[in-house]
XYZ file of C-alpha atoms in Angstrom:
560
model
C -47.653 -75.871 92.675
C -51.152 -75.095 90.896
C -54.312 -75.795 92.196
C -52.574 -77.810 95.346
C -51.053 -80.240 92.864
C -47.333 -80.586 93.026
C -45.602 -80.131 89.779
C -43.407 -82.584 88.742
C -40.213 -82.114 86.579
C -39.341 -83.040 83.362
C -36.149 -83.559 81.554
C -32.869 -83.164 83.622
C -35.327 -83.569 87.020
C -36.621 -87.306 85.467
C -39.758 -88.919 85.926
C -41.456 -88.279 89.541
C -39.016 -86.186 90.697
C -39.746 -83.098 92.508
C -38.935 -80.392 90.251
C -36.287 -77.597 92.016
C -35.006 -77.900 95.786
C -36.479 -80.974 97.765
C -38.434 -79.944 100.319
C -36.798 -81.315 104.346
C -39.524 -82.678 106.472
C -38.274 -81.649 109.547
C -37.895 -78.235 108.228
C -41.177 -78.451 107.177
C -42.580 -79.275 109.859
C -40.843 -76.745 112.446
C -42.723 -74.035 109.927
C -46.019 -75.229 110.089
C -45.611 -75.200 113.913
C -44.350 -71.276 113.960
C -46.887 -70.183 111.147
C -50.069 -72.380 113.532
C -53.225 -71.288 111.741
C -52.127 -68.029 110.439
C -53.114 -67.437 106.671
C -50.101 -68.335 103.849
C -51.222 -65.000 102.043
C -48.226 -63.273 100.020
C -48.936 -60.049 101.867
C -47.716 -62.120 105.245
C -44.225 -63.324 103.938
C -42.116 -60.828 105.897
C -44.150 -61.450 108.957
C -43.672 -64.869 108.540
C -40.005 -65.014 107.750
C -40.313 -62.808 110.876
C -41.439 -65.744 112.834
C -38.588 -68.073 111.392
C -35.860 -65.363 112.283
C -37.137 -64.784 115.942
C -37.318 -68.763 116.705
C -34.125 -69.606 115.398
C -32.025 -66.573 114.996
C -30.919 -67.083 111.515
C -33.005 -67.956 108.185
C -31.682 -71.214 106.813
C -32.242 -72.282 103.243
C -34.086 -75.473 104.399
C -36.998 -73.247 106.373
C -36.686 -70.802 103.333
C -37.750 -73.902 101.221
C -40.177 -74.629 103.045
C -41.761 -71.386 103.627
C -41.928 -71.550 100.007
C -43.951 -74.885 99.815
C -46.032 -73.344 102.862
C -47.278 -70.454 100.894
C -47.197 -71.588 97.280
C -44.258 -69.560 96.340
C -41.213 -69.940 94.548
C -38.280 -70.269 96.615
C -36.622 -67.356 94.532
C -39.830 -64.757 95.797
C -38.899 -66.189 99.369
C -34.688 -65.255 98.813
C -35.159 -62.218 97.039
C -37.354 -60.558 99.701
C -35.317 -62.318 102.631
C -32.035 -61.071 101.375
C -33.408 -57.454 100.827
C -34.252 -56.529 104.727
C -31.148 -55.653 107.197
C -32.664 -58.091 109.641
C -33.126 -61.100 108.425
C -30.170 -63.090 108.623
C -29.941 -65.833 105.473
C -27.533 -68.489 106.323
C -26.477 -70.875 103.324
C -26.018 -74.347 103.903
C -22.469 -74.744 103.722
C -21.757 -71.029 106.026
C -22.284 -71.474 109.649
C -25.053 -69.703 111.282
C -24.262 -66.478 113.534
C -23.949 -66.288 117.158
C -26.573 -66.562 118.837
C -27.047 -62.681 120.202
C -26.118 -59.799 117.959
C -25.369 -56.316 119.505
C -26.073 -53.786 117.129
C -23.942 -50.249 117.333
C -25.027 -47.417 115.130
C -22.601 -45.238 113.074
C -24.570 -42.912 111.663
C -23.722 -39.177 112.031
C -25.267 -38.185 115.817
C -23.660 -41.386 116.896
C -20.476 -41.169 115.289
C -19.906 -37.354 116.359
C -20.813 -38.872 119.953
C -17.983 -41.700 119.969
C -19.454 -44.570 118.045
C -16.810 -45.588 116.235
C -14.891 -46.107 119.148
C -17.654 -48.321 121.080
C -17.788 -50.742 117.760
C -13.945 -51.282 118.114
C -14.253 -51.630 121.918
C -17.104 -53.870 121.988
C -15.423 -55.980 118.978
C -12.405 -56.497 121.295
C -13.854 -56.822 124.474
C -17.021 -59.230 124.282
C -16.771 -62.855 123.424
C -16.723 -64.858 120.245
C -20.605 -65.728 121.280
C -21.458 -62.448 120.381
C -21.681 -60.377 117.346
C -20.956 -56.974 117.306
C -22.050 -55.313 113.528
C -22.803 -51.670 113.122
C -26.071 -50.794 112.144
C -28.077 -47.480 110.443
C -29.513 -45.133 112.444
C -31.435 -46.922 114.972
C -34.003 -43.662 116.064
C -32.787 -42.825 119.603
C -30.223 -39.817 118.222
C -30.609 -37.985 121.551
C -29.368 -40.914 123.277
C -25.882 -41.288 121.264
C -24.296 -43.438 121.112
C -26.587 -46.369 121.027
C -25.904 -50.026 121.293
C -28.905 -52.681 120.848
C -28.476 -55.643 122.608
C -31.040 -58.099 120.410
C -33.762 -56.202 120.871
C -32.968 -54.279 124.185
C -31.142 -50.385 123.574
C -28.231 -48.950 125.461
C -28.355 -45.440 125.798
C -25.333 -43.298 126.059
C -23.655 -46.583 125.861
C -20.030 -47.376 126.837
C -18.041 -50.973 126.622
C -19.226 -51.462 130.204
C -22.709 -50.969 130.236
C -23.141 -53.275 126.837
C -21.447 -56.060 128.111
C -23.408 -55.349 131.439
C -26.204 -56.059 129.343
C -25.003 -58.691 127.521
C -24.157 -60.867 130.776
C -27.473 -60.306 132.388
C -29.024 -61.749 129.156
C -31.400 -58.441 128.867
C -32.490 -58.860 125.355
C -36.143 -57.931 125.130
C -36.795 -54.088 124.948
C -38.142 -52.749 128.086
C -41.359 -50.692 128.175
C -41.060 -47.434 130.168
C -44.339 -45.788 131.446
C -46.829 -44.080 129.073
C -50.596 -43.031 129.214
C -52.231 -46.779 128.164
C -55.905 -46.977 127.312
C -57.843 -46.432 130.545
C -55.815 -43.817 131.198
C -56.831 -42.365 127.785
C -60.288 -43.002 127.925
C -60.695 -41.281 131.895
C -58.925 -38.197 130.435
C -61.963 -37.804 127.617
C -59.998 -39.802 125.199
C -62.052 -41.373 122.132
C -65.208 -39.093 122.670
C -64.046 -36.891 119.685
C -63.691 -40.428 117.437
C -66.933 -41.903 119.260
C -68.913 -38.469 118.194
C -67.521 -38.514 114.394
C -68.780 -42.286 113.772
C -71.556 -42.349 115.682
C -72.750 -39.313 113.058
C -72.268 -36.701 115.688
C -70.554 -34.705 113.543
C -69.970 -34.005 109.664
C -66.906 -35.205 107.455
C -66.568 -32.488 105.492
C -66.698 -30.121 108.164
C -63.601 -32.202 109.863
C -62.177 -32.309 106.391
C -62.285 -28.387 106.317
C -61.037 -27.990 109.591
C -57.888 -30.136 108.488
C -57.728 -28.132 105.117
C -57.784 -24.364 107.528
C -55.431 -25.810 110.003
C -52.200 -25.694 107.478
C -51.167 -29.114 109.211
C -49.488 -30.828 106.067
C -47.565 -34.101 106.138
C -44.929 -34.789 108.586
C -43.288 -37.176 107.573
C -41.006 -35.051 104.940
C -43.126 -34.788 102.093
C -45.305 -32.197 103.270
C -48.254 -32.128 101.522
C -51.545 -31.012 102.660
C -53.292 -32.765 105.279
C -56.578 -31.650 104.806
C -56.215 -31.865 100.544
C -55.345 -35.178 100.904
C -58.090 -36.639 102.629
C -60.661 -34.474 100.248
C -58.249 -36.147 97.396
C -58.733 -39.487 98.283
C -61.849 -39.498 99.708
C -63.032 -38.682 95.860
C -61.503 -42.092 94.777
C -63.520 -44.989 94.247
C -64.097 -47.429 97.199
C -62.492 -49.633 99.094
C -60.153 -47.733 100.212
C -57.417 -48.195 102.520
C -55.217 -46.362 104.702
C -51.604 -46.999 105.299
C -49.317 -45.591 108.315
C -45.843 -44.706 108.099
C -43.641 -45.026 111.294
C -40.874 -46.429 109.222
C -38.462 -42.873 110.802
C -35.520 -44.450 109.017
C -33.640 -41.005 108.469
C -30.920 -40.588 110.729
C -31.623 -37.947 113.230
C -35.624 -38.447 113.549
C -36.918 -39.952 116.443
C -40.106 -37.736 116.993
C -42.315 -40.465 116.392
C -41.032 -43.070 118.776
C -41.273 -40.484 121.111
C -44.880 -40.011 120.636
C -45.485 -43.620 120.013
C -43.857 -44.296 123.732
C -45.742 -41.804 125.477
C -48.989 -41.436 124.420
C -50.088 -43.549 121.663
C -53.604 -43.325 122.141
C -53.476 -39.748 120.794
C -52.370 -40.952 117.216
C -54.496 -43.952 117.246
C -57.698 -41.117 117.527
C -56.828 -39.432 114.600
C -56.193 -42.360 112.935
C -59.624 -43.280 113.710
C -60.701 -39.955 112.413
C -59.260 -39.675 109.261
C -60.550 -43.341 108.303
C -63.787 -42.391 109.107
C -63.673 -38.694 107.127
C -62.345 -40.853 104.311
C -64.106 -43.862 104.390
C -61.468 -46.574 104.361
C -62.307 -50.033 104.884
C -59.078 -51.306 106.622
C -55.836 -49.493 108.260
C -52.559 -50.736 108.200
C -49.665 -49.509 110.321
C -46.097 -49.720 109.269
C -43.586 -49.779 112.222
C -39.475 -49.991 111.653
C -38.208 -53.379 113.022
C -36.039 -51.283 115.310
C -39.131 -49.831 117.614
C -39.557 -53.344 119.244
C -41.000 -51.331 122.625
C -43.297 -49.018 120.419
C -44.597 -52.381 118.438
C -44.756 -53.945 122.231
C -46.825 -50.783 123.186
C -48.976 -50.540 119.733
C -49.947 -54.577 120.310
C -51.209 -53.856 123.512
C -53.144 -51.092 123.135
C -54.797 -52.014 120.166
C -55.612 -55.202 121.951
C -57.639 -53.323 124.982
C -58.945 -50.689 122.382
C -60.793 -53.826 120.183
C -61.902 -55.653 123.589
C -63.731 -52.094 124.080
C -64.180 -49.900 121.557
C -65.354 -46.125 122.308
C -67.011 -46.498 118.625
C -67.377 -49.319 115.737
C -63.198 -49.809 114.211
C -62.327 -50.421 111.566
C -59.854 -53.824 110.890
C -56.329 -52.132 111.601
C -53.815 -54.429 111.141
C -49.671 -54.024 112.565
C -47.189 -54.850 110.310
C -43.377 -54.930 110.970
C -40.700 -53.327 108.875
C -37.367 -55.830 108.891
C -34.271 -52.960 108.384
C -34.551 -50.923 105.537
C -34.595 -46.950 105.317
C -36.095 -47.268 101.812
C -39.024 -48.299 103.142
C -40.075 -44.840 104.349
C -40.683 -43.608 100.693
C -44.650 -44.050 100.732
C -44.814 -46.638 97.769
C -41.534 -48.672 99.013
C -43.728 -49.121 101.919
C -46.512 -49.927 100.453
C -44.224 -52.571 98.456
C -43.132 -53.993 102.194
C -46.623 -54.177 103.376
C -47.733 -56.621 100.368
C -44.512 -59.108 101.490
C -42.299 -57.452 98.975
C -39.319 -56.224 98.754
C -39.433 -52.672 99.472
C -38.638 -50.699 95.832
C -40.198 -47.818 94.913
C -42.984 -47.581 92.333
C -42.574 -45.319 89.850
C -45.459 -42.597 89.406
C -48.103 -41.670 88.291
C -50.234 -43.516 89.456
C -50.517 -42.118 92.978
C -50.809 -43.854 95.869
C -53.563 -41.830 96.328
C -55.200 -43.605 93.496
C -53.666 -47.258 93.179
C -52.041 -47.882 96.247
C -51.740 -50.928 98.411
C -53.686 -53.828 97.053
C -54.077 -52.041 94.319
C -56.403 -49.483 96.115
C -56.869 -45.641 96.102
C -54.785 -45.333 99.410
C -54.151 -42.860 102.319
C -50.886 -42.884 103.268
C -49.825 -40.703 106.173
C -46.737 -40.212 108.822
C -47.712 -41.100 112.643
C -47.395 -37.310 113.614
C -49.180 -36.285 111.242
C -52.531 -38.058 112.966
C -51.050 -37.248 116.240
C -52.340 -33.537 115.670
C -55.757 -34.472 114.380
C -57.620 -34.241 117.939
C -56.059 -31.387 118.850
C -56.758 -29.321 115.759
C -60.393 -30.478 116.060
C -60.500 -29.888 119.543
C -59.138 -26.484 119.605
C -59.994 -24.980 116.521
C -57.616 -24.720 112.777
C -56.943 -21.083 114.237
C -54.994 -23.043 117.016
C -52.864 -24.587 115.443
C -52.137 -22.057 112.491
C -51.425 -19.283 114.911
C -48.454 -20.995 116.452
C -45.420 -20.163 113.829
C -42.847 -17.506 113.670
C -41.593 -15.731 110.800
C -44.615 -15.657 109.160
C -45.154 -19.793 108.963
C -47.850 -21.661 110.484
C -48.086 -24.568 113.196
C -45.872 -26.767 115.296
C -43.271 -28.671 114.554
C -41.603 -31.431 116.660
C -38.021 -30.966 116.169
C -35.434 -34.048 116.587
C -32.536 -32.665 117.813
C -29.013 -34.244 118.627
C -25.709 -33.487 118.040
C -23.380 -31.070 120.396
C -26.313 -29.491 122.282
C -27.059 -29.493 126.272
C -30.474 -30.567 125.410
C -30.957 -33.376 122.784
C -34.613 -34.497 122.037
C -37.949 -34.137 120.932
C -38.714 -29.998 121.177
C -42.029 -28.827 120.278
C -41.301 -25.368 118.801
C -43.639 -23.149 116.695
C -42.783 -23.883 112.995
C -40.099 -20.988 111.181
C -38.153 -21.405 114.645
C -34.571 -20.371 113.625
C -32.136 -23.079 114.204
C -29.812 -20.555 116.785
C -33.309 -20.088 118.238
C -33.880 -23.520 118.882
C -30.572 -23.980 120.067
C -30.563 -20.988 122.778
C -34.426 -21.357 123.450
C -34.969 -25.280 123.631
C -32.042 -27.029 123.440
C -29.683 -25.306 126.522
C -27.459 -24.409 124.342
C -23.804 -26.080 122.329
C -22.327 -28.045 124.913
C -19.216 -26.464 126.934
C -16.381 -26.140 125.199
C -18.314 -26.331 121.793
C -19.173 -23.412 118.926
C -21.911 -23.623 116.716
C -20.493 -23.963 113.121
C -23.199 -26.130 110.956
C -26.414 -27.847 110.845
C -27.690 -30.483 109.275
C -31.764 -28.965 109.216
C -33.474 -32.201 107.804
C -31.688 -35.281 108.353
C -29.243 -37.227 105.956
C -30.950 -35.911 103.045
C -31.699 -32.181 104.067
C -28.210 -30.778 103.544
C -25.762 -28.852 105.286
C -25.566 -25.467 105.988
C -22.970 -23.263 107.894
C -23.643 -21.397 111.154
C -23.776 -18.301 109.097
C -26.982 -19.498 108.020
C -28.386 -19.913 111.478
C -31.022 -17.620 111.058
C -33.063 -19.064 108.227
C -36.705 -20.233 109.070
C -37.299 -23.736 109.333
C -40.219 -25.042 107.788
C -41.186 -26.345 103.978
C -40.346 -24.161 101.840
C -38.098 -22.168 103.585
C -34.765 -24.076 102.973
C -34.929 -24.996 99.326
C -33.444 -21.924 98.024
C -30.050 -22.688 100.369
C -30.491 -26.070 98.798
C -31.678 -27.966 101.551
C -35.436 -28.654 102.735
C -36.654 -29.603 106.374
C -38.142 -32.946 105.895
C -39.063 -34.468 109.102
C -37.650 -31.550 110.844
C -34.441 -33.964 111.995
C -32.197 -31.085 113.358
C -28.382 -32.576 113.627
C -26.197 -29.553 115.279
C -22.295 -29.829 114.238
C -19.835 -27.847 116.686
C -16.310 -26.181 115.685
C -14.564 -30.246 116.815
C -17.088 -31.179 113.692
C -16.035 -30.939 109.794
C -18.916 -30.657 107.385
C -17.197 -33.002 104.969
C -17.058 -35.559 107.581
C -20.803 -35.360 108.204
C -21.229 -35.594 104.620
C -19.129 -38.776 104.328
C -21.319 -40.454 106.353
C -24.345 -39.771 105.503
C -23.017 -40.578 101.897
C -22.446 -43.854 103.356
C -25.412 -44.309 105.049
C -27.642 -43.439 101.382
C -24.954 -46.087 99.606
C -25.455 -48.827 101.834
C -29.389 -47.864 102.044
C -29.943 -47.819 98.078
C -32.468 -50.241 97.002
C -30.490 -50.876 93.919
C -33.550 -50.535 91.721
C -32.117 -47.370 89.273
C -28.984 -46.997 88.323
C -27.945 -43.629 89.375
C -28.341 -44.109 92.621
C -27.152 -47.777 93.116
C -24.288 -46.606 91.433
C -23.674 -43.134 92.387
C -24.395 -43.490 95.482
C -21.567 -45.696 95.834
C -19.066 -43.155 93.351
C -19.465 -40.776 95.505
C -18.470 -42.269 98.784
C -15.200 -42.953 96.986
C -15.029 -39.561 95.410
C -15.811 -37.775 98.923
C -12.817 -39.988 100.879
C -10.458 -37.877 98.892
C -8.412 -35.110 100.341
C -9.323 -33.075 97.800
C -12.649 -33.490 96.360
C -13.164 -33.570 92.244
C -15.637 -31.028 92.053
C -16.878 -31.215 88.561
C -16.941 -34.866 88.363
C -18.725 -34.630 91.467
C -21.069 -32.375 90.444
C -22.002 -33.925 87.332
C -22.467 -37.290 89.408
C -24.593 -35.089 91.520
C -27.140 -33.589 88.745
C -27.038 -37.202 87.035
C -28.485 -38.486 90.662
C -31.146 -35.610 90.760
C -32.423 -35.631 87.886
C -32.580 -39.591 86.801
C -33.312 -41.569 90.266
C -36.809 -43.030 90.640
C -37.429 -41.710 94.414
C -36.269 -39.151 97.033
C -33.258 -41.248 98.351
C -31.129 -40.977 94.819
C -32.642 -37.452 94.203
C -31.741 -35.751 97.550
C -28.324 -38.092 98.127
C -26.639 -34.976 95.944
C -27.865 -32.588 99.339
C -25.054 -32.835 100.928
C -22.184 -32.886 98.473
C -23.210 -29.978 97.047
C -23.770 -27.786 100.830
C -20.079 -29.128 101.170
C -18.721 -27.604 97.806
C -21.493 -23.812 97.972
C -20.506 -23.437 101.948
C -17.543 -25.201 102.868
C -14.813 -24.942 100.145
C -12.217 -24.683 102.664
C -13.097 -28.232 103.541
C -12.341 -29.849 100.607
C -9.251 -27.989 98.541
């Protein structure tokens, strides 16, 4: 279509006929009830197909087609970015559409050590040919392995009997536990910081200082400056935007649902901040497709923040991830948020200079804005004077694995990792001796027990070969095998590749087949591994190597 005028095909389509895939009325019409008045912008397409998915369970090539008509769009931009998201279930014509609920087990590693595997074949056997039972990625509730979702509702610590008890009382929606809402907030002297910093009460660059003194720098993985960033892109041209990363797709983290489900206010403040110190015009807030409760809690609460607003707001708009651990990389995200599919961009340019929309963009992790009030509050010194081993700050640890004590621990950053274990986590579980870690997630390596007394922070791992990340702390006992953590999370980076460069698409997938050996071929593996490194476009391909080569430096026993 151009201009609203229908094109019309020539050749092999004949005269007057519509050229490509007729469009079915009834189809059509069953989309222009779900979309209502809701703009047909291409930045909208996921949360449209969204829509389609929720109402009907499945994607179907007729509502595809229409979609397509809907928002003047090829139908081959509608299937590429359907087909590219976990969640959205495309169901050709001639295949029949799945059952109507779909229980969800993961199998990544803190599930798997905690019996997943097991549940997936027991739930397979046991529940009826109405339901689906699939396994799934990481689904960010490590300390409650293993997890089943029921649609959208999770089992902790699930067993066979308490997912079918689920599945027979039809408890599908994800149920909200208690957190501190807005009023609650607002009585506790909530918003006065964010009310005194637009209302001109206090200075930008003094807050941007502050940030810069504090040593808070990106929590998310990256870690780069907090304070540096803002002054960075604060220099760029406006409009500006600001985008929000709660995509915690790397298997272990699940700090940020944590914060999100207790006291979301906190992070919406400093998000409030840091627009204002920056000067963006808009704010958008990426949330993973599996945090239905957080995006139940984030609607509401930015719903009774606009109806009455400490301070003017900006426009901050929610947007909803659809199953893809790519999407975490900054610029895959910023990819998603447009109603792409979510590949990395390759740099320069910097977000920080053409990011979404083609703006000079800040781009930040949840926690990281969870810390801005604080620091302000309390002073840089604060906040810098909490580390250990000669580091600076907090860090909130995700911890799982064979520990008395699995969640969220807020420990002074350069905690050792026997530290953490002894001081916040209660300990290995009885019957259980600490042999490995895993000190940043699927992509942060392994190390051995040995190597228990290393500081964790950035900066501190990389000459073991491994790097802290999001501070996703996976503990592996003596019943463990470090080449059977690295299988999986091998796995897990093959069947997460985007598919965009070569060397990961397809060395991600070598290597699962090299690693299932008995005996591991280490040069070929190694040479896989520097050819992953060094050509990949983003940090999934480069750090995917992590793992094999902790396996081969600290484990050769394991693989021989």
């Amino acid at each position: 279509m151009e201009g609203g005028t229908v094109k019309r095909a020539k050749g092999n389509g004949g005269p007057g006929k519509l050229k490509g895939r007729p469009v079915d009325v009834t189809a059509q019409a069953e989309v222009q009830a779900l979309l209502g008045d809701a703009p047909r912008r291409r930045d909208l397409l996921i949360e449209h197909l969204h829509k389609i998915q929720d109402r009907y369970g499945f994607l179907s090539a007729a509502h595809l087609v229409a979609l397509a008509r809907e928002m003047r769009l090829a139908p081959t931009e509608v299937y590429e970015v359907a087909t590219f998201y976990h969640h959205f279930d495309v169901v050709k014509e001639d295949v029949a559409p799945p059952p109507a609920l779909t229980v969800r087990v993961c199998d990544s590693l803190s599930c798997e050590l905690a019996g997943g595997r097991e549940l997936i074949e027991a739930l397979q056997r046991g529940l009826g040919s109405g339901v689906r039972v699939i396994p799934a990625p990481c689904v960010g509730r490590c300390e409650q392995a293993p997890v089943a979702v029921v649609g959208r509702n999770p089992v902790p610590n699930a067993t066979p009997a308490a997912v079918t008890a689920q599945v027979e009382a039809q408890q599908t929606e994800c149920a909200v536990a208690p957190y501190i809402d807005y009023a609650q907030y607002r009585a506790a002297g909530g918003y006065a910081l964010a009310a005194e910093c637009v209302n001109g009460r206090r200075d930008a660059e003094d807050i941007i200082k502050i940030m810069e003194s504090s040593s808070l720098r990106g929590l998310g993985g990256a870690g780069f400056p907090t304070g540096r960033k803002w002054r960075i892109v604060r220099a760029e041209p406006a409009p500006r935007i600001m985008a929000i990363n709660i995509d915690e797709g790397e298997p272990g983290t699940f700090k940020d649902r944590y914060y999100l489900e207790t006291d979301p206010h906190r992070f919406i403040e400093g998000l409030l901040i840091a627009a204002w110190a920056v000067q963006v015009s808009q704010v958008y807030i990426y949330l993973r497709d599996e945090y239905a409760g957080c995006r139940a809690i984030l609607e509401r609460e930015l719903t009774a923040l606009t109806q009455n607003p400490p301070c003017e707001l900006p426009p901050i708009y929610l947007r909803r991830g659809a199953g893809a651990y790519i999407c975490g990389e900054e610029s895959a995200m910023i990819e998603s948020i447009e109603g792409k599919r979510g590949m990395p961009r390759l740099r320069p340019p910097y977000v920080a200079q053409v990011g979404l929309f083609g703006r000079p963009t800040l781009e930040h992790n949840m926690e990281t804005l969870h810390w801005v009030r604080d620091i302000v509050e309390k002073g840089p010194e604060w906040f810098a004077g909490q580390g250990r081993n000669g580091r600076k700050g907090l860090r909130s640890f995700s911890v799982s694995g064979r520990i008395n004590k699995p969640g969220v621990h807020l420990a002074p950053a350069g905690i050792t990792v026997q530290e953490l274990i002894d001081e916040f986590c209660g300990g290995m579980l009885p019957g259980h001796q600490f042999y490995a870690y895993l000190p940043g997630g699927a992509s942060g390596g392994i190390l051995p027990a040995s190597l228990g007394n290393v500081p964790l922070d950035f900066d501190t791992l990389q000459p073991y070969g491994c790097f802290i990340g999001s501070a996703a702390v996976i503990i592996l006992s003596d019943k463990d095998t470090a080449t059977l953590a690295a299988r999986n999370v091998m796995k897990f980076f093959a069947e997460e590749s985007c598919g965009q460069c070569t060397p990961c698409r397809v060395g991600t997938a070598k290597a699962v087949g090299l690693m299932a050996q008995p005996e591991w071929n280490q040069p070929l593996l190694e040479e896989l591994s520097v050819a992953m490194a060094d050509a990949s476009i983003c940090g999934l391909g480069q750090a995917a190597p992590n793992p094999i080569r902790c396996v081969m430096k600290y484990f050769p026993d394991e693989i021989k």
